[in-house]
PDB file of C-alpha atoms and ligand atoms in Angstrom:
ATOM      1  CA  MET A  28      18.572 -20.742 -13.444  1.00 60.00           C
ATOM      2  CA  ILE A  29      15.556 -19.970 -11.236  1.00 64.00           C
ATOM      3  CA  LYS A  30      15.687 -16.414  -9.978  1.00 77.00           C
ATOM      4  CA  GLU A  31      14.871 -15.922  -6.311  1.00 92.00           C
ATOM      5  CA  LYS A  32      11.765 -13.959  -5.533  1.00 97.00           C
ATOM      6  CA  THR A  33      12.168 -10.460  -4.090  1.00 98.00           C
ATOM      7  CA  ASN A  34      11.015 -10.137  -0.490  1.00 98.00           C
ATOM      8  CA  ILE A  35       8.258  -7.609   0.152  1.00 98.00           C
ATOM      9  CA  ALA A  36       6.673  -6.289   3.344  1.00 98.00           C
ATOM     10  CA  VAL A  37       3.130  -4.943   3.355  1.00 98.00           C
ATOM     11  CA  PHE A  38       1.917  -2.451   5.983  1.00 98.00           C
ATOM     12  CA  ILE A  39      -1.824  -2.402   6.694  1.00 98.00           C
ATOM     13  CA  SER A  40      -4.378  -0.960   9.097  1.00 98.00           C
ATOM     14  CA  GLY A  41      -7.638  -2.517   7.943  1.00 97.00           C
ATOM     15  CA  ARG A  42      -9.480  -4.953   5.733  1.00 97.00           C
ATOM     16  CA  GLY A  43      -6.570  -5.809   3.436  1.00 98.00           C
ATOM     17  CA  THR A  44      -8.022  -6.194  -0.065  1.00 98.00           C
ATOM     18  CA  ASN A  45      -4.815  -4.780  -1.546  1.00 98.00           C
ATOM     19  CA  LEU A  46      -2.762  -7.114   0.626  1.00 98.00           C
ATOM     20  CA  LYS A  47      -4.865 -10.026  -0.639  1.00 98.00           C
ATOM     21  CA  ALA A  48      -4.396  -8.954  -4.263  1.00 98.00           C
ATOM     22  CA  LEU A  49      -0.625  -8.744  -3.754  1.00 98.00           C
ATOM     23  CA  ILE A  50      -0.564 -12.199  -2.125  1.00 98.00           C
ATOM     24  CA  LEU A  51      -2.731 -13.790  -4.843  1.00 98.00           C
ATOM     25  CA  ARG A  52      -0.373 -12.566  -7.526  1.00 98.00           C
ATOM     26  CA  SER A  53       2.689 -13.620  -5.532  1.00 98.00           C
ATOM     27  CA  ASN A  54       1.385 -17.190  -5.373  1.00 95.00           C
ATOM     28  CA  LYS A  55       1.875 -17.542  -9.126  1.00 96.00           C
ATOM     29  CA  ASN A  56       5.137 -19.214 -10.139  1.00 94.00           C
ATOM     30  CA  SER A  57       5.861 -16.501 -12.669  1.00 95.00           C
ATOM     31  CA  CYS A  58       5.605 -13.733 -10.072  1.00 97.00           C
ATOM     32  CA  ASN A  59       8.894 -12.073  -9.119  1.00 97.00           C
ATOM     33  CA  TYR A  60       8.042 -11.217  -5.509  1.00 98.00           C
ATOM     34  CA  LYS A  61       7.027 -12.868  -2.283  1.00 98.00           C
ATOM     35  CA  ILE A  62       5.157 -11.246   0.612  1.00 98.00           C
ATOM     36  CA  ALA A  63       7.490 -12.096   3.464  1.00 98.00           C
ATOM     37  CA  PHE A  64       6.164  -9.865   6.220  1.00 98.00           C
ATOM     38  CA  VAL A  65       2.998  -7.988   7.165  1.00 98.00           C
ATOM     39  CA  VAL A  66       2.973  -5.117   9.645  1.00 98.00           C
ATOM     40  CA  SER A  67      -0.172  -3.621  11.164  1.00 98.00           C
ATOM     41  CA  ASN A  68      -0.723  -0.735  13.540  1.00 98.00           C
ATOM     42  CA  LYS A  69      -4.135  -2.202  14.449  1.00 98.00           C
ATOM     43  CA  LYS A  70      -4.256  -5.514  16.250  1.00 97.00           C
ATOM     44  CA  ASN A  71      -7.755  -6.273  14.941  1.00 97.00           C
ATOM     45  CA  ALA A  72      -7.074  -5.425  11.301  1.00 98.00           C
ATOM     46  CA  ALA A  73      -8.946  -7.965   9.156  1.00 98.00           C
ATOM     47  CA  GLY A  74      -5.950  -8.083   6.825  1.00 98.00           C
ATOM     48  CA  LEU A  75      -3.963  -9.867   9.546  1.00 98.00           C
ATOM     49  CA  LYS A  76      -6.209 -12.897   9.120  1.00 98.00           C
ATOM     50  CA  ILE A  77      -5.423 -12.946   5.392  1.00 98.00           C
ATOM     51  CA  ALA A  78      -1.705 -12.846   6.213  1.00 98.00           C
ATOM     52  CA  LYS A  79      -1.974 -15.645   8.767  1.00 97.00           C
ATOM     53  CA  LYS A  80      -4.036 -17.793   6.420  1.00 97.00           C
ATOM     54  CA  ASN A  81      -1.192 -17.466   3.931  1.00 97.00           C
ATOM     55  CA  LYS A  82       1.404 -18.299   6.606  1.00 97.00           C
ATOM     56  CA  ILE A  83       3.015 -14.879   6.403  1.00 98.00           C
ATOM     57  CA  LEU A  84       4.799 -13.506   9.461  1.00 98.00           C
ATOM     58  CA  THR A  85       2.990 -10.582  11.066  1.00 98.00           C
ATOM     59  CA  LYS A  86       3.901  -7.881  13.518  1.00 98.00           C
ATOM     60  CA  ILE A  87       1.767  -5.332  15.347  1.00 98.00           C
ATOM     61  CA  ILE A  88       3.367  -1.987  16.073  1.00 98.00           C
ATOM     62  CA  SER A  89       2.373   0.215  18.984  1.00 97.00           C
ATOM     63  CA  LYS A  90       0.347   3.421  18.727  1.00 96.00           C
ATOM     64  CA  GLN A  91       3.381   5.497  19.734  1.00 95.00           C
ATOM     65  CA  PHE A  92       5.862   3.645  17.521  1.00 97.00           C
ATOM     66  CA  LEU A  93       8.779   5.471  19.093  1.00 97.00           C
ATOM     67  CA  LYS A  94      12.284   5.600  17.609  1.00 97.00           C
ATOM     68  CA  ALA A  95      13.556   2.514  19.444  1.00 98.00           C
ATOM     69  CA  GLU A  96      10.650   0.444  18.092  1.00 98.00           C
ATOM     70  CA  GLN A  97      11.094   1.902  14.612  1.00 98.00           C
ATOM     71  CA  LYS A  98      14.778   0.935  14.680  1.00 98.00           C
ATOM     72  CA  LYS A  99      13.918  -2.577  15.879  1.00 98.00           C
ATOM     73  CA  LEU A 100      11.380  -3.072  13.087  1.00 98.00           C
ATOM     74  CA  ALA A 101      13.767  -1.633  10.483  1.00 98.00           C
ATOM     75  CA  LYS A 102      16.405  -4.151  11.620  1.00 98.00           C
ATOM     76  CA  ILE A 103      13.955  -7.051  11.334  1.00 98.00           C
ATOM     77  CA  LEU A 104      12.962  -5.979   7.816  1.00 98.00           C
ATOM     78  CA  ILE A 105      16.569  -5.500   6.735  1.00 98.00           C
ATOM     79  CA  ASN A 106      17.509  -8.915   8.166  1.00 98.00           C
ATOM     80  CA  LYS A 107      14.671 -10.447   6.162  1.00 97.00           C
ATOM     81  CA  ASN A 108      16.114  -8.800   3.071  1.00 98.00           C
ATOM     82  CA  ILE A 109      12.924  -6.826   2.412  1.00 98.00           C
ATOM     83  CA  GLN A 110      13.416  -4.899  -0.828  1.00 97.00           C
ATOM     84  CA  PHE A 111      10.152  -2.955  -0.928  1.00 98.00           C
ATOM     85  CA  ILE A 112       7.608  -1.911   1.679  1.00 98.00           C
ATOM     86  CA  CYS A 113       4.115  -1.578   0.215  1.00 98.00           C
ATOM     87  CA  LEU A 114       1.700   0.535   2.210  1.00 98.00           C
ATOM     88  CA  ALA A 115      -1.785  -0.831   1.622  1.00 98.00           C
ATOM     89  CA  GLY A 116      -4.349   1.129   3.587  1.00 97.00           C
ATOM     90  CA  PHE A 117      -1.739   1.871   6.273  1.00 97.00           C
ATOM     91  CA  MET A 118      -3.252   4.858   8.063  1.00 95.00           C
ATOM     92  CA  LYS A 119      -0.199   5.954  10.007  1.00 95.00           C
ATOM     93  CA  ILE A 120       2.437   8.417   8.896  1.00 95.00           C
ATOM     94  CA  LEU A 121       5.934   6.959   8.834  1.00 97.00           C
ATOM     95  CA  SER A 122       8.637   9.210  10.264  1.00 97.00           C
ATOM     96  CA  PRO A 123      11.633  10.475   8.249  1.00 97.00           C
ATOM     97  CA  TYR A 124      13.749   8.458  10.717  1.00 97.00           C
ATOM     98  CA  PHE A 125      12.078   5.193   9.650  1.00 98.00           C
ATOM     99  CA  LEU A 126      11.928   6.115   5.950  1.00 97.00           C
ATOM    100  CA  ASN A 127      15.671   6.778   5.948  1.00 97.00           C
ATOM    101  CA  PHE A 128      16.299   3.070   6.481  1.00 97.00           C
ATOM    102  CA  PHE A 129      14.454   2.311   3.232  1.00 97.00           C
ATOM    103  CA  LYS A 130      15.264   5.066   0.737  1.00 94.00           C
ATOM    104  CA  ASN A 131      13.172   4.720  -2.453  1.00 94.00           C
ATOM    105  CA  LYS A 132      11.831   1.437  -1.186  1.00 97.00           C
ATOM    106  CA  VAL A 133       8.528   2.487   0.392  1.00 98.00           C
ATOM    107  CA  ILE A 134       5.521   2.826  -1.899  1.00 98.00           C
ATOM    108  CA  ASN A 135       1.871   3.600  -1.235  1.00 98.00           C
ATOM    109  CA  ILE A 136      -1.458   3.268  -2.964  1.00 98.00           C
ATOM    110  CA  HIS A 137      -3.856   6.169  -2.609  1.00 98.00           C
ATOM    111  CA  PRO A 138      -7.522   6.315  -3.687  1.00 98.00           C
ATOM    112  CA  SER A 139      -7.392   9.475  -5.807  1.00 98.00           C
ATOM    113  CA  LEU A 140      -5.615  10.844  -8.836  1.00 98.00           C
ATOM    114  CA  LEU A 141      -2.759  12.545  -7.018  1.00 98.00           C
ATOM    115  CA  PRO A 142      -1.843  15.367  -6.600  1.00 97.00           C
ATOM    116  CA  LYS A 143      -5.594  15.842  -6.215  1.00 97.00           C
ATOM    117  CA  TYR A 144      -7.235  14.856  -2.922  1.00 98.00           C
ATOM    118  CA  LYS A 145      -4.355  13.963  -0.651  1.00 96.00           C
ATOM    119  CA  GLY A 146      -5.369  12.686   2.784  1.00 94.00           C
ATOM    120  CA  LEU A 147      -8.759  11.303   3.801  1.00 94.00           C
ATOM    121  CA  ASN A 148     -12.303  11.185   2.357  1.00 96.00           C
ATOM    122  CA  THR A 149     -11.028  11.274  -1.218  1.00 97.00           C
ATOM    123  CA  HIS A 150     -14.187   9.901  -2.858  1.00 97.00           C
ATOM    124  CA  HIS A 151     -16.460  12.281  -0.990  1.00 98.00           C
ATOM    125  CA  ARG A 152     -14.296  15.231  -2.031  1.00 98.00           C
ATOM    126  CA  ALA A 153     -14.056  14.125  -5.679  1.00 97.00           C
ATOM    127  CA  LEU A 154     -17.852  13.744  -5.889  1.00 98.00           C
ATOM    128  CA  LYS A 155     -18.473  17.077  -4.182  1.00 97.00           C
ATOM    129  CA  ALA A 156     -16.147  18.824  -6.631  1.00 97.00           C
ATOM    130  CA  LYS A 157     -18.131  17.226  -9.498  1.00 97.00           C
ATOM    131  CA  GLU A 158     -14.991  15.680 -10.965  1.00 97.00           C
ATOM    132  CA  LYS A 159     -15.428  13.699 -14.177  1.00 97.00           C
ATOM    133  CA  PHE A 160     -12.765  11.187 -13.135  1.00 98.00           C
ATOM    134  CA  SER A 161     -11.325   9.762  -9.973  1.00 98.00           C
ATOM    135  CA  GLY A 162      -9.004   6.791  -9.601  1.00 98.00           C
ATOM    136  CA  CYS A 163      -5.952   5.642  -7.735  1.00 98.00           C
ATOM    137  CA  THR A 164      -2.261   6.438  -7.618  1.00 98.00           C
ATOM    138  CA  ILE A 165       0.825   4.483  -6.611  1.00 98.00           C
ATOM    139  CA  HIS A 166       3.683   6.673  -5.453  1.00 98.00           C
ATOM    140  CA  TYR A 167       6.926   6.642  -3.493  1.00 98.00           C
ATOM    141  CA  VAL A 168       6.466   7.631   0.116  1.00 97.00           C
ATOM    142  CA  SER A 169       8.229  10.824   1.078  1.00 94.00           C
ATOM    143  CA  LYS A 170       8.261  12.944   4.205  1.00 89.00           C
ATOM    144  CA  LYS A 171       5.229  14.921   2.989  1.00 88.00           C
ATOM    145  CA  LEU A 172       1.831  13.160   3.040  1.00 88.00           C
ATOM    146  CA  ASP A 173       0.803  11.614  -0.319  1.00 88.00           C
ATOM    147  CA  SER A 174       3.388  13.740  -2.122  1.00 89.00           C
ATOM    148  CA  GLY A 175       6.242  11.458  -3.229  1.00 96.00           C
ATOM    149  CA  LYS A 176       7.123  10.763  -6.861  1.00 97.00           C
ATOM    150  CA  ILE A 177       4.228   9.208  -8.781  1.00 98.00           C
ATOM    151  CA  ILE A 178       4.811   5.723 -10.228  1.00 98.00           C
ATOM    152  CA  ALA A 179       1.423   4.904 -11.797  1.00 98.00           C
ATOM    153  CA  LYS A 180      -2.178   6.042 -11.918  1.00 98.00           C
ATOM    154  CA  LYS A 181      -5.433   4.455 -13.030  1.00 98.00           C
ATOM    155  CA  LYS A 182      -8.393   6.633 -13.951  1.00 98.00           C
ATOM    156  CA  VAL A 183     -11.966   5.679 -13.057  1.00 98.00           C
ATOM    157  CA  LYS A 184     -14.893   7.494 -14.642  1.00 98.00           C
ATOM    158  CA  ILE A 185     -17.317   9.092 -12.200  1.00 98.00           C
ATOM    159  CA  LEU A 186     -20.888   8.207 -13.108  1.00 97.00           C
ATOM    160  CA  LYS A 187     -23.951  10.419 -12.653  1.00 95.00           C
ATOM    161  CA  LYS A 188     -25.507   8.077 -10.109  1.00 95.00           C
ATOM    162  CA  ASP A 189     -22.319   7.537  -8.112  1.00 97.00           C
ATOM    163  CA  THR A 190     -22.341   7.489  -4.339  1.00 97.00           C
ATOM    164  CA  ILE A 191     -19.216   7.391  -2.169  1.00 98.00           C
ATOM    165  CA  LYS A 192     -19.689   3.630  -1.722  1.00 98.00           C
ATOM    166  CA  LYS A 193     -20.172   2.890  -5.423  1.00 98.00           C
ATOM    167  CA  LEU A 194     -17.174   4.968  -6.454  1.00 98.00           C
ATOM    168  CA  GLU A 195     -15.017   3.496  -3.684  1.00 98.00           C
ATOM    169  CA  LYS A 196     -15.905  -0.017  -4.859  1.00 98.00           C
ATOM    170  CA  ARG A 197     -14.909   0.670  -8.470  1.00 98.00           C
ATOM    171  CA  VAL A 198     -11.698   2.462  -7.501  1.00 98.00           C
ATOM    172  CA  LEU A 199     -10.756  -0.321  -5.072  1.00 98.00           C
ATOM    173  CA  LYS A 200     -11.209  -2.896  -7.825  1.00 98.00           C
ATOM    174  CA  GLU A 201      -8.700  -0.963  -9.930  1.00 98.00           C
ATOM    175  CA  GLU A 202      -6.325  -0.589  -6.954  1.00 98.00           C
ATOM    176  CA  ASN A 203      -6.355  -4.346  -6.466  1.00 98.00           C
ATOM    177  CA  LYS A 204      -5.451  -4.860 -10.143  1.00 98.00           C
ATOM    178  CA  LEU A 205      -2.854  -2.097 -10.348  1.00 98.00           C
ATOM    179  CA  TYR A 206      -0.769  -2.728  -7.217  1.00 98.00           C
ATOM    180  CA  PRO A 207       0.575  -6.203  -8.104  1.00 98.00           C
ATOM    181  CA  ILE A 208       1.312  -5.175 -11.711  1.00 98.00           C
ATOM    182  CA  VAL A 209       3.188  -2.043 -10.688  1.00 98.00           C
ATOM    183  CA  LEU A 210       5.144  -3.838  -7.990  1.00 98.00           C
ATOM    184  CA  GLU A 211       6.298  -6.508 -10.430  1.00 98.00           C
ATOM    185  CA  LYS A 212       7.366  -3.859 -12.928  1.00 98.00           C
ATOM    186  CA  LEU A 213       9.206  -1.912 -10.277  1.00 97.00           C
ATOM    187  CA  ILE A 214      11.159  -4.998  -9.253  1.00 97.00           C
ATOM    188  CA  MET A 215      12.017  -5.741 -12.885  1.00 94.00           C
ATOM    189  CA  SER A 216      13.288  -2.209 -13.570  1.00 90.00           C
TER     190      SER A 216
HETATM  191  C1  GAR B   7      -7.496   1.654  -0.083  1.00 91.20           C
HETATM  192  O1  GAR B   7      -8.518   2.289  -0.806  1.00 91.20           O
HETATM  193  C2  GAR B   7      -6.234   2.492  -0.099  1.00 91.20           C
HETATM  194  O2  GAR B   7      -6.028   3.163  -1.301  1.00 91.20           O
HETATM  195  C3  GAR B   7      -6.525   3.460   1.015  1.00 91.20           C
HETATM  196  O3  GAR B   7      -7.109   2.680   2.015  1.00 91.20           O
HETATM  197  C4  GAR B   7      -7.829   1.602   1.402  1.00 91.20           C
HETATM  198  C5  GAR B   7      -7.351   0.329   2.035  1.00 91.20           C
HETATM  199  O4  GAR B   7      -8.110  -0.761   1.581  1.00 91.20           O
HETATM  200  N1  GAR B   7      -5.337   4.121   1.460  1.00 91.20           N
HETATM  201  C6  GAR B   7      -5.296   5.389   1.843  1.00 91.20           C
HETATM  202  O5  GAR B   7      -6.280   6.113   1.884  1.00 91.20           O
HETATM  203  C7  GAR B   7      -3.925   5.879   2.216  1.00 91.20           C
HETATM  204  N2  GAR B   7      -3.828   7.287   2.096  1.00 91.20           N
HETATM  205  P1  GAR B   7      -7.635  -2.242   1.811  1.00 91.20           P
HETATM  206  O6  GAR B   7      -7.324  -2.380   3.317  1.00 91.20           O
HETATM  207  O7  GAR B   7      -8.822  -3.058   1.430  1.00 91.20           O
HETATM  208  O8  GAR B   7      -6.430  -2.501   0.975  1.00 91.20           O
END
């Protein structure tokens, strides 16, 4: 019997390399998930083009994203039988009200080895602190920023000649590899 693929929503704000990596993996027959919906809080996010090219439904949310709109979006996602929401460069904090609709179903990828360097400018801060390693972390989203239970991490060695850009590029490459693998495992478990 062919098992149906699990429906996933991805929330973005920008260029969408992680979204693209998740879609590429999902296009394989053996993959256990399907990206069924993409949400962006930025109408010009480059990632939206990737979604459209792959014929994935998209929705733009407003800057305010008040409770009524949150409830409406939650209903749409529930009706589409979305089992996980993957935040992929989504630079907006989701309210406890919204998260309550999707308990243990919202995950995020963050460009540092959490609990170190929550928030913004992670690469700059890791370099300034002369860390030997940086990397990325996938974690459950909780009410506190970048603080939910950790699911997986990937270390990246910091090199002597590293700049923010060089380090970001190497970490992003690992993010793009890690996210699809972890999502598949999470669905299997
Ligand atoms: C990624 O590096 C992701 O880890 C980061 O934004 C970038 C999005 O890139 N997310 C955060 O900083 C969230 N705290 P992408 O749009 O190419 O996937």
